[in-house]
Coordinates of C-alpha atoms in Angstrom, one line a residue:
Chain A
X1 CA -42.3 -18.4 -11.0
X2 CA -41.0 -18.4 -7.2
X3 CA -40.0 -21.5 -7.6
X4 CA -38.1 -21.0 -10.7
X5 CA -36.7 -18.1 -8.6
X6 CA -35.2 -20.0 -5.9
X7 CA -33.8 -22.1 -8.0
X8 CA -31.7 -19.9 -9.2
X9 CA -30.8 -18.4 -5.7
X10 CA -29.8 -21.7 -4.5
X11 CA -27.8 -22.8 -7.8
X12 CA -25.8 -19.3 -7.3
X13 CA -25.9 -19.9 -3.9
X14 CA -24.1 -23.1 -3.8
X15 CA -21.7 -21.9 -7.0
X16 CA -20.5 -19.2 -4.6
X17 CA -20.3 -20.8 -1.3
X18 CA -18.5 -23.7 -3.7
X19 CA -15.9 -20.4 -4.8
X20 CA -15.3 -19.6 -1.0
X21 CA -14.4 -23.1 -0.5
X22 CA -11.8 -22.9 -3.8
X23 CA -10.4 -20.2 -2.2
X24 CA -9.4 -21.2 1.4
X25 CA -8.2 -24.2 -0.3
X26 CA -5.8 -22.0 -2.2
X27 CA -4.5 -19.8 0.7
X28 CA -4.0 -23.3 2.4
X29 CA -2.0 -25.5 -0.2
X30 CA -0.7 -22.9 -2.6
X31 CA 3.0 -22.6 -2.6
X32 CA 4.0 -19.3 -2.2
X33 CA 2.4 -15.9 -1.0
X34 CA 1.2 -14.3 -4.4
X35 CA -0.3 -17.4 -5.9
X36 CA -2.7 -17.3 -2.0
X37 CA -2.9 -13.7 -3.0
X38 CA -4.5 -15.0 -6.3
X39 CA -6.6 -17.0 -5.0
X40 CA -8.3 -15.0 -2.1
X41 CA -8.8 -12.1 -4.3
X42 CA -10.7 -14.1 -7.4
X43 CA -12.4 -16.5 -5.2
X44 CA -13.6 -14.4 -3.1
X45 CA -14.6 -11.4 -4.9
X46 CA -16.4 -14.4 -7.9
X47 CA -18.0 -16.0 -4.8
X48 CA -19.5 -12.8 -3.5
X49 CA -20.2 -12.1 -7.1
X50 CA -23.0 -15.2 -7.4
X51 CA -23.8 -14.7 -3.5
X52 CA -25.6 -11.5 -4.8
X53 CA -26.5 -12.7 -8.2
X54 CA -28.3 -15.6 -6.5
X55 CA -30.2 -13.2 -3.9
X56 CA -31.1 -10.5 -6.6
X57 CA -34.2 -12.3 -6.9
X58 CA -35.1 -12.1 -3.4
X59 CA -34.9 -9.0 -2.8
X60 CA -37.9 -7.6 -1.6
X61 CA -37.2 -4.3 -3.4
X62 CA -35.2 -2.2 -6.0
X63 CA -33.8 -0.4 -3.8
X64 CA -32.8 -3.7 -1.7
X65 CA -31.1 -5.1 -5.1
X66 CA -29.4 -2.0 -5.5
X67 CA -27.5 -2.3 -2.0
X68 CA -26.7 -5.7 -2.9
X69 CA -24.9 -4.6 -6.4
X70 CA -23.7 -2.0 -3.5
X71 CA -22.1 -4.6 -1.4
X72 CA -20.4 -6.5 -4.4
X73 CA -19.3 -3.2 -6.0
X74 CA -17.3 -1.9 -2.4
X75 CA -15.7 -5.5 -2.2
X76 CA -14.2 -5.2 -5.7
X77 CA -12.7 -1.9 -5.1
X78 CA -11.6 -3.4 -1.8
X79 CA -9.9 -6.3 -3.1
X80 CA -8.1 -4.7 -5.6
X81 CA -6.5 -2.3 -3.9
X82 CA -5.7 -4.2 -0.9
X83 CA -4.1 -7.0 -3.5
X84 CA -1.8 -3.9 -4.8
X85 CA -1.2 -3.0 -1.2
X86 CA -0.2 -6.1 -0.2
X87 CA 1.5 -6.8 -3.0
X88 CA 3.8 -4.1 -3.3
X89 CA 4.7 -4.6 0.7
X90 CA 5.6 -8.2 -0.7
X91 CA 7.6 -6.7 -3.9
X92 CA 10.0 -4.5 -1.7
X93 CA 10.4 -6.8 1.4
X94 CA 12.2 -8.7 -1.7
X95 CA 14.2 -6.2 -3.4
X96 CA 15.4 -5.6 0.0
X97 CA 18.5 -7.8 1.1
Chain B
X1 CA -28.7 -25.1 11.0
X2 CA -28.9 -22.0 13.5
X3 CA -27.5 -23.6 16.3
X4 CA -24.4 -24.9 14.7
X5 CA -24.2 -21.8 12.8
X6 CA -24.3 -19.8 16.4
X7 CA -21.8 -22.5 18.0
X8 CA -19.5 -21.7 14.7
X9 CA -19.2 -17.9 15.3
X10 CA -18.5 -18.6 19.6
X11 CA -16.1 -21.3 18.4
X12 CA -14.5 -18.4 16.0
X13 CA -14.5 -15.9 18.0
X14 CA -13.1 -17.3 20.9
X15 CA -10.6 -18.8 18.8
X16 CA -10.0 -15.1 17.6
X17 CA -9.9 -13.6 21.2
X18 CA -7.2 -16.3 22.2
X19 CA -4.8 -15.5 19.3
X20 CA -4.9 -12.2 19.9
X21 CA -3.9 -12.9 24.2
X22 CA -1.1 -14.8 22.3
X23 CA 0.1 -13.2 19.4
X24 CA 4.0 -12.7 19.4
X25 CA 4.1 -9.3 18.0
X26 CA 2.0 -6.2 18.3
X27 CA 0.9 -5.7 14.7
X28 CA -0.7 -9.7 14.4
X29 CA -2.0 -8.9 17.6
X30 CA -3.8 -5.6 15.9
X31 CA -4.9 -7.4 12.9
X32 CA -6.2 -10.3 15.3
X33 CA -8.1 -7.3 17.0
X34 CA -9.4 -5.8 13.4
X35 CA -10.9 -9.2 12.5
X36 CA -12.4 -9.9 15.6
X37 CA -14.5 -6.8 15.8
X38 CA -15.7 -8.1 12.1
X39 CA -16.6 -11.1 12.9
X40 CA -18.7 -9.7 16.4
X41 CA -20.2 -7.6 13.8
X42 CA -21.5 -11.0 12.2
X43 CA -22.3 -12.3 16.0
X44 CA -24.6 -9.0 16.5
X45 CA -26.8 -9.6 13.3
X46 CA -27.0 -13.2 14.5
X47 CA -28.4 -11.6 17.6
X48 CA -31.2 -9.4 15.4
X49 CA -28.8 -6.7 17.1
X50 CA -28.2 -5.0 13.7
X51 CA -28.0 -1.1 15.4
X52 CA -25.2 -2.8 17.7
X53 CA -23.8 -4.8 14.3
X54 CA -23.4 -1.6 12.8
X55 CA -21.5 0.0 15.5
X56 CA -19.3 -2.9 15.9
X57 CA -18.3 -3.4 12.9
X58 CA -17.4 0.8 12.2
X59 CA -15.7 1.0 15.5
X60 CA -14.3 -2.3 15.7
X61 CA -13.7 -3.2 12.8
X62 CA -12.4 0.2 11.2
X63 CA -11.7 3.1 13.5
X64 CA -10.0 1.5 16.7
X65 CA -8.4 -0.8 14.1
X66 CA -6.5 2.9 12.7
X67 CA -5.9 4.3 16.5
X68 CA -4.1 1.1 17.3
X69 CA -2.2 1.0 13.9
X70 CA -0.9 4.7 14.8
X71 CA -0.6 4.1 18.4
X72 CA 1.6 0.9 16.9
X73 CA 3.3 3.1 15.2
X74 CA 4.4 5.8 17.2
X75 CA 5.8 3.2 19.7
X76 CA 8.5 1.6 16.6
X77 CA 9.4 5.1 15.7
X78 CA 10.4 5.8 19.3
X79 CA 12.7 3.1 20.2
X80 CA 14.1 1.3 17.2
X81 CA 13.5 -2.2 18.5
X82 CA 10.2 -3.8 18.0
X83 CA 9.1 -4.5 21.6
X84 CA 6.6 -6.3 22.8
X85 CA 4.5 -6.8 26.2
X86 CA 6.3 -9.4 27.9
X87 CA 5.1 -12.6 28.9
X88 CA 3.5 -11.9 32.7
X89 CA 1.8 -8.5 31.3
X90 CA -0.1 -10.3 27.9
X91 CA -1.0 -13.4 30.8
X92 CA -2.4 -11.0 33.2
X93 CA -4.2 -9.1 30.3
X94 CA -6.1 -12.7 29.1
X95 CA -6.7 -13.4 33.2
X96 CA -8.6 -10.5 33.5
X97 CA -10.6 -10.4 30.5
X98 CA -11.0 -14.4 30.7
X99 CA -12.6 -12.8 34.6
X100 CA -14.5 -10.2 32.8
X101 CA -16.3 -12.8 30.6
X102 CA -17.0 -15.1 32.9
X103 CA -18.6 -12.0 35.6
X104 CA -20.6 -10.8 32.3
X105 CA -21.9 -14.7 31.8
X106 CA -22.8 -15.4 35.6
X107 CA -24.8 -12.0 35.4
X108 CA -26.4 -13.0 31.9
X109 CA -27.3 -16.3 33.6
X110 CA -28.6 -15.7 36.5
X111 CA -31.3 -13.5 35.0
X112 CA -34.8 -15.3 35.5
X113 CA -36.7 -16.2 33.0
X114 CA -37.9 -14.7 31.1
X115 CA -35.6 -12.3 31.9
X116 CA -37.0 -8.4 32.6
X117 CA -37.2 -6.4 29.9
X118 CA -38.3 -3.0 28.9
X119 CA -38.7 -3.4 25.2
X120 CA -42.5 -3.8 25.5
X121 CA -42.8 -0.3 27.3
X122 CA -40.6 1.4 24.6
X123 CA -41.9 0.0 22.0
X124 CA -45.9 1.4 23.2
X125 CA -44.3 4.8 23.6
X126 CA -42.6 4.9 20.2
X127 CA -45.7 6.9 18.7
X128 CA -45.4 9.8 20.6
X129 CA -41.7 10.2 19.5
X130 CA -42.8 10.2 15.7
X131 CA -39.8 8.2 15.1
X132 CA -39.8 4.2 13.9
X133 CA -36.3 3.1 15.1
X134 CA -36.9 2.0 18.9
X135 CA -32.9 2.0 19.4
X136 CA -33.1 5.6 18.0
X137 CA -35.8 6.8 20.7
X138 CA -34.0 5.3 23.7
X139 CA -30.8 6.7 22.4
X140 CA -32.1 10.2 21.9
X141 CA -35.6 10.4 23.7
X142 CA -36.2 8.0 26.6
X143 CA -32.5 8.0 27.5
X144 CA -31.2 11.5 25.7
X145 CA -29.3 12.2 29.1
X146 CA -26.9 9.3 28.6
X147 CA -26.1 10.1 25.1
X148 CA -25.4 13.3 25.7
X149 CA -23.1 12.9 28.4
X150 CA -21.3 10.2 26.0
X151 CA -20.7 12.8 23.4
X152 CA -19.1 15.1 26.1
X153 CA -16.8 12.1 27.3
X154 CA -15.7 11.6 23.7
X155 CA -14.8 15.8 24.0
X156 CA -12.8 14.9 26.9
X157 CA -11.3 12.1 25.6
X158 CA -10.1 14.4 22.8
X159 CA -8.7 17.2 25.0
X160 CA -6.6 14.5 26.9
X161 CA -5.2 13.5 23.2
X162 CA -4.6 17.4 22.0
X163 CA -3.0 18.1 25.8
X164 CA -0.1 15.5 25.1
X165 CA 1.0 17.9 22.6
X166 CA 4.7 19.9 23.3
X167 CA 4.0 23.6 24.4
X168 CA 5.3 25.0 20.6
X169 CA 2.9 22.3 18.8
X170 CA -0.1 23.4 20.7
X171 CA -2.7 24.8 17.9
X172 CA -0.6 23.4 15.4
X173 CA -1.7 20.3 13.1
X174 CA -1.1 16.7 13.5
X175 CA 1.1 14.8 11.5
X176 CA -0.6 12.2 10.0
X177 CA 0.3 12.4 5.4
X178 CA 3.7 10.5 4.5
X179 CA 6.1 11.7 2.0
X180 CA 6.0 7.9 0.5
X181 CA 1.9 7.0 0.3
X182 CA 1.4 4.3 -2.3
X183 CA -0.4 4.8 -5.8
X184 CA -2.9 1.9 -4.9
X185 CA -3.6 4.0 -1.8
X186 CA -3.9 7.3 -3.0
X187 CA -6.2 5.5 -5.7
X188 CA -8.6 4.2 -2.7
X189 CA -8.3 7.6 -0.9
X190 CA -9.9 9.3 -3.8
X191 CA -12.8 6.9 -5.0
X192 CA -13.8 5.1 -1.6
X193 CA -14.7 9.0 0.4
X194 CA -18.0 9.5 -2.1
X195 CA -19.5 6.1 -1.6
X196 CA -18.6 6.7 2.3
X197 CA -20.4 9.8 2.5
X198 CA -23.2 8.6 0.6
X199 CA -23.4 5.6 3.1
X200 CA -23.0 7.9 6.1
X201 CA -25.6 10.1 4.8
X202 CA -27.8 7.2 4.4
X203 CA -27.4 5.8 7.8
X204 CA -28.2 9.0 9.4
X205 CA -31.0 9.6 7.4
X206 CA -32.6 6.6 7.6
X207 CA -31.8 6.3 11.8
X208 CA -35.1 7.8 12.7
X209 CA -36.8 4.7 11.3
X210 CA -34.4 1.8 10.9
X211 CA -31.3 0.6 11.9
X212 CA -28.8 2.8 12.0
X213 CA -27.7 6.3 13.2
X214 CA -25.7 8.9 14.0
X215 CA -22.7 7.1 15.5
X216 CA -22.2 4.8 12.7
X217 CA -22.4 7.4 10.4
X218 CA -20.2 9.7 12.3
X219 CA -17.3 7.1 12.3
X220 CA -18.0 6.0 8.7
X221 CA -17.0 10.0 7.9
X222 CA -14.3 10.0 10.0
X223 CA -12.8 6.8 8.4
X224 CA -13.1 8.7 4.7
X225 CA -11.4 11.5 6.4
X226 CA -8.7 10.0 7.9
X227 CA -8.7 8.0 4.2
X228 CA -7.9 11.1 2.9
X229 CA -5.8 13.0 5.4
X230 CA -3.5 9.5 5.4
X231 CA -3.3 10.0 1.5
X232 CA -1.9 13.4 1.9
X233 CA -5.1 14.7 -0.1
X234 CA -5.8 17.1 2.2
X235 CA -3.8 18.3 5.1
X236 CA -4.9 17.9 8.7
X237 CA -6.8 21.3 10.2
X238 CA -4.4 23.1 12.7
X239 CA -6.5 22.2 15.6
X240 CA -6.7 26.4 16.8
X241 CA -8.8 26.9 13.8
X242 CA -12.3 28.4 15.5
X243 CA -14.7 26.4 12.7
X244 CA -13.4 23.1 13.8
X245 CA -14.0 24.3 17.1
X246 CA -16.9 25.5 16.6
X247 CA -17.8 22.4 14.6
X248 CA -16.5 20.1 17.3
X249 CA -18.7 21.5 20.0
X250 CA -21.7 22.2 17.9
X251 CA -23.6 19.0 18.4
X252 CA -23.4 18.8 22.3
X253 CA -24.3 22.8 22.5
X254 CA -27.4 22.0 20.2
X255 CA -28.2 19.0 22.2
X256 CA -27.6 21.3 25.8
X257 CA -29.9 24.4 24.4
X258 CA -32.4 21.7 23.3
X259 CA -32.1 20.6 26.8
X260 CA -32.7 23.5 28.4
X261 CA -35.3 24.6 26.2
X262 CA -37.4 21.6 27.3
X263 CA -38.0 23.6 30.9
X264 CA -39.5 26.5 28.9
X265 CA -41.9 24.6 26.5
X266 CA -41.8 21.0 27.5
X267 CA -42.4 19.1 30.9
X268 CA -38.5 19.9 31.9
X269 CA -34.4 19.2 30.6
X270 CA -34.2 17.2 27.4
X271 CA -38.0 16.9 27.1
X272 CA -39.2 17.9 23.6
X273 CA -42.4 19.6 22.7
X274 CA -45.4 17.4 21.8
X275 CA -45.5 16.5 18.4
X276 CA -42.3 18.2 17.5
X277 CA -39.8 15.9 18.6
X278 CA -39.0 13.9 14.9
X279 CA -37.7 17.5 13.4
X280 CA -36.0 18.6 16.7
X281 CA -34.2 15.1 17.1
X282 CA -33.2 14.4 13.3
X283 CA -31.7 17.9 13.8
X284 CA -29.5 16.9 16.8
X285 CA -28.6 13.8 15.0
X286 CA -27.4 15.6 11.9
X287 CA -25.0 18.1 14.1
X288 CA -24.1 15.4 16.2
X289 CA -23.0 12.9 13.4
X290 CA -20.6 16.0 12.5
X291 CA -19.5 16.6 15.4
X292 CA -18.6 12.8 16.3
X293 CA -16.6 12.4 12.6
X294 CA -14.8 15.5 13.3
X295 CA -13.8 14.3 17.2
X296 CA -13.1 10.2 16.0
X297 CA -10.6 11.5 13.5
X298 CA -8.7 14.2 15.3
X299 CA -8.7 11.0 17.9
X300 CA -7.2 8.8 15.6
X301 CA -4.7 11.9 14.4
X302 CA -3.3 12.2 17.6
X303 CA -1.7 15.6 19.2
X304 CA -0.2 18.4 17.0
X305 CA 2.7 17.3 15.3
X306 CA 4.0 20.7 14.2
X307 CA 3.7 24.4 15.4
X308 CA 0.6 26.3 13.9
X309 CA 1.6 28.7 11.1
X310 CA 1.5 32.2 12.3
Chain C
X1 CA -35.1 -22.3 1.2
X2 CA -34.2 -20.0 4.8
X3 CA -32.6 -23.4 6.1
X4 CA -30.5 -24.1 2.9
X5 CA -29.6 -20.0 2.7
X6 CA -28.7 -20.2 6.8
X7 CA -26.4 -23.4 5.8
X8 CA -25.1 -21.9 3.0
X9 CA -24.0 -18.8 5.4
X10 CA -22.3 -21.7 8.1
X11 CA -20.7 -22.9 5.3
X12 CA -18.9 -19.8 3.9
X13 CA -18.2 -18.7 7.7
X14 CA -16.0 -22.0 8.5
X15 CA -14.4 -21.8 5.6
X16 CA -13.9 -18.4 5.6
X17 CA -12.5 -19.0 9.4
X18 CA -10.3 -21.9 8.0
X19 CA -8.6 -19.9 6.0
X20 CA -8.6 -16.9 8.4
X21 CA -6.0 -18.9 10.8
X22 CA -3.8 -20.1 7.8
X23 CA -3.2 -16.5 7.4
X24 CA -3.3 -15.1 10.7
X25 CA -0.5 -18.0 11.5
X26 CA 1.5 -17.1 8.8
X27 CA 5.2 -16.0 9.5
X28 CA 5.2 -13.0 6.6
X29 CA 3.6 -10.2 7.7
X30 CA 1.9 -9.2 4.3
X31 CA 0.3 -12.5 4.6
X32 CA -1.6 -12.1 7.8
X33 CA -2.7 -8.6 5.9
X34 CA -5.0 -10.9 4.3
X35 CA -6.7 -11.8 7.5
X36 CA -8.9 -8.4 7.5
X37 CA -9.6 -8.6 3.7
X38 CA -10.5 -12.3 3.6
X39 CA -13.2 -11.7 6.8
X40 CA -14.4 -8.8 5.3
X41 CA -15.7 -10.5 2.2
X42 CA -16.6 -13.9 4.3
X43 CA -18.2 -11.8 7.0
X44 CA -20.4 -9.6 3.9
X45 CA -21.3 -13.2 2.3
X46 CA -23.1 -14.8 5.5
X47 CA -24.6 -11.8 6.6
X48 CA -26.3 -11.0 3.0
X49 CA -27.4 -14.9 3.6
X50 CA -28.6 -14.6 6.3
X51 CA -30.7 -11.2 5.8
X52 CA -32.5 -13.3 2.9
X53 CA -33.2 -16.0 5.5
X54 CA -34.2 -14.4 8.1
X55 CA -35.5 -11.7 5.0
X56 CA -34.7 -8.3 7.1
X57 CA -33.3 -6.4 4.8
X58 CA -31.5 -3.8 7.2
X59 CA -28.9 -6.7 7.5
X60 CA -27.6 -5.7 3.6
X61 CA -26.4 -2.4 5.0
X62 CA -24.4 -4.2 7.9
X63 CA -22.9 -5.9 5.2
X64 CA -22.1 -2.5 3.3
X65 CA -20.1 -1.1 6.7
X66 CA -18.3 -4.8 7.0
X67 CA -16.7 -4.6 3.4
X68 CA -16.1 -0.6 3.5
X69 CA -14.2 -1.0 6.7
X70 CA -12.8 -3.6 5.7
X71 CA -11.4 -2.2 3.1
X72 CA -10.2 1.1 4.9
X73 CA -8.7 -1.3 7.9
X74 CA -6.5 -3.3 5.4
X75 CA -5.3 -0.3 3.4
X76 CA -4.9 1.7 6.3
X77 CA -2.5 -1.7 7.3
X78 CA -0.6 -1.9 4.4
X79 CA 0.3 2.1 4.5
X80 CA 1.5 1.4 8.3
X81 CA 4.2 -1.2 7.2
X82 CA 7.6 -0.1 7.9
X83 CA 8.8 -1.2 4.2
X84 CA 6.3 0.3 2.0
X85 CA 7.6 3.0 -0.6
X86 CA 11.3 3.6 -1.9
X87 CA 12.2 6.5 0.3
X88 CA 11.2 4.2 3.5
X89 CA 13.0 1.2 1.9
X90 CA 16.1 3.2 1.1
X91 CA 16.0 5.0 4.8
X92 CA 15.9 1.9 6.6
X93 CA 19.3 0.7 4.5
X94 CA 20.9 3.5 5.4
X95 CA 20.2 3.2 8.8
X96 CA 20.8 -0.4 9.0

């Protein structure tokens, strides 16, 4: 059963760490500022996403678990609205002459 | 693996440290600042530090962050230019940190080894605190004295930042909400405060026996607030009003009257009653978390912007 | 398994750093925005790993203040710049 549990941790592991990686790879050859915008937000918060998945199983209690979700739950709120934010300063710099 | 993962996070943070001697503008320079306190955060749970990873990355990586913003700020709406330290100043300012540094290493260094150490002795006396958190009883037990002289430093700190007010401000609130606050914003203003205060809440609460405290909770409350007060949610208090007064003072006066209670039924000042001490000291930690949230944001707030309302 | 998790956590903190100087480089100023955002989530991500590795669990709520300031840092950012909102746009036309 452990076994079977790390596993899992270390395929989600990898999956995420593999999403980081997508990501800076986007901020660093993607063309313009919204499409590195794209690609920091989804890789990111997906990467984090199977980080926590993959450590859910060793957590050594509920309550442990529960922080994780915590951690993953504060990143998505994050990352959306800092994406808006950023975004919107990106929107008017453009509108302006 | 921990070795190169330990050489990674000096190589990034000197790297971070250098860009910020050498950023060209005062706002990159800020953000520089903002991620560096992040990743020193990471550095101090390398470093099993995680009481000092918490503080780091809540003052460094959040409030100072917001002062430096508004201090930015308040700079551009003076002169219309953006103007920036000039080259001698930024190279004199990376000289004598690059000194600082190096003075810290010699001294880390030349320590013998292994190098003296009290942890031993605090950890043996831990049980007759009651509490579990060893960084907790030297903060508020073995070492009370220097905390409490902290908190009234942080008191001056904010008298010097209310006295910088114009005479016909004085009393009045600061001006921190503006008229143009972005709907994403206002959005983060209003869910992000209740997951902030149940945070804070937790990390007081759980102080006494882990990581954790009242200083990171107190700045974690005065981020929210400042969250909110930014969002125009609620207004800033007119710094006269006698609550917030009362508030702001409350934790040191309880932590002084504890004090001084200590001669009557203890061995002296700041000496608590056998037995007694978990209650008394959760109970100074709970007024002083307030009182540090209340005196971090009217920091960051600044002076009075307008006269008080009559 | 703490050896693969600690490399795992090296891993997402150079590339995490990688892209961190892309951004921090970057001539347009809501670009370098993304500097606090990006090491917010990085930072969070190696030190959950690393609380499994080293399996302290106090580390998860290091990670909880890294992403909440984080996220207060950048937004508190954004609402600084000089261009954000109409009335501010419009103002600094009529200025200029």
């Amino acid at each position: 059963m452990t076994s079977l549990a790390n596993a899992f941790t270390l395929i989600a592991v990898g999956c995420g760490a593999l999403l980081f990686l997508a990501g800076t790879l986007g901020l660093l050859r993607f063309p313009d500022t919204l499409s590195r915008l794209h690609a920091l937000s989804k890789a990111d918060n997906l990467g984090l996403g199977l980080i926590v998945l993959g450590l859910l199983p060793q957590a050594a209690s509920f309550t442990g678990g529960l922080k994780l979700v915590c951690v993953w739950l504060l990143a998505q709120i994050s990352a959306a609205t800092a994406s808006q934010l950023i975004a919107g300063v990106l929107y008017r710099r453009k509108l302006r002459p | 693996m921990t070795l190169l993962l330990d050489l990674a996070l000096i190589a990034g943070l000197l790297a971070l440290a250098v860009h910020v001697a050498r950023a060209s503008d005062d706002q990159s320079a800020i953000i520089g600042f903002i991620a560096f306190g992040l990743l020193l955060g990471v550095g101090w749970t390398r470093l099993a530090a995680i009481d000092v990873a918490m503080t780091e990355a809540a003052i460094g990586g959040g409030v100072t962050g917001m002062l430096l913003l508004r201090a930015e700020a308040r700079l551009r709406e003076r002169s219309s230019q953006a103007r920036s330290a000039g080259r001698i100043t930024k190279a004199a300012a990376a000289i004598g940190c690059t000194v600082v540094a190096a003075g810290l290493a010699l001294a880390v260094l030349s320590f013998p080894s292994p190098a003296p150490t009290l942890a031993p002795a605090a950890a043996a006396a831990l049980d007759a605190t009651g509490l579990g958190n060893p960084v907790t009883a030297v903060l508020l037990a073995y070492r009370a004295l220097d905390t409490l002289l902290e908190k009234v430093v942080l008191l001056l700190a904010l008298l010097g930042v209310w006295s910088l007010a114009p005479d016909q401000f004085w009393g009045g609130a600061p001006e921190l909400r503006r008229a143009d606050a972005p709907q994403p914003f206002i959005y983060l203003a209003r869910i992000l405060p209740p997951f902030g205060v149940l945070i804070a809440v937790y990390m007081c609460w759980v102080g006494a026996d882990a990581p954790g405290g009242t200083f990171q909770a107190g700045t974690v409350l005065a981020a929210m607030w400042l969250l909110v007060m930014l969002a125009g949610l609620r207004p800033a208090p007119e710094t006269r009003r006698t609550t917030l007064r009362l508030l702001l003072v409350g934790g040191p006066v309880l932590f002084f009257t504890v004090g001084f209670l200590g001669f009557a039924v203890a061995d002296g000042f700041l000496s608590y009653p056998e037995g007694a001490a978990k209650p008394i000291i959760v109970g100074i930690e709970a007024a002083l978390t307030a009182s540090i949230a209340l005196t971090l944001g009217l920091l960051v707030a600044g002076p009075s912007g307008r006269a008080p309302v009559p | 398994m703490a050896d693969l998790l600690t490399g795992a956590a090296l891993f997402i903190l150079v590339v995490t750093a990688l892209g961190l100087f892309k951004v921090l480089r970057s001539e347009i100023a809501a670009e370098r925005m993304m500097a606090v955002q990006l090491l917010g989530t990085g930072g969070a991500a190696a030190v959950l790993l690393l609380g499994a590795a080293s399996s302290s669990p106090a580390m998860t709520d290091v990670a909880l203040l890294l992403m909440l300031l984080a996220a207060v840092s950048c937004a508190a950012f954004a609402f600084g710049q000089p261009s954000l909102g109409p009335d501010a746009s419009e103002q600094a036309e009529d200025e200029a």
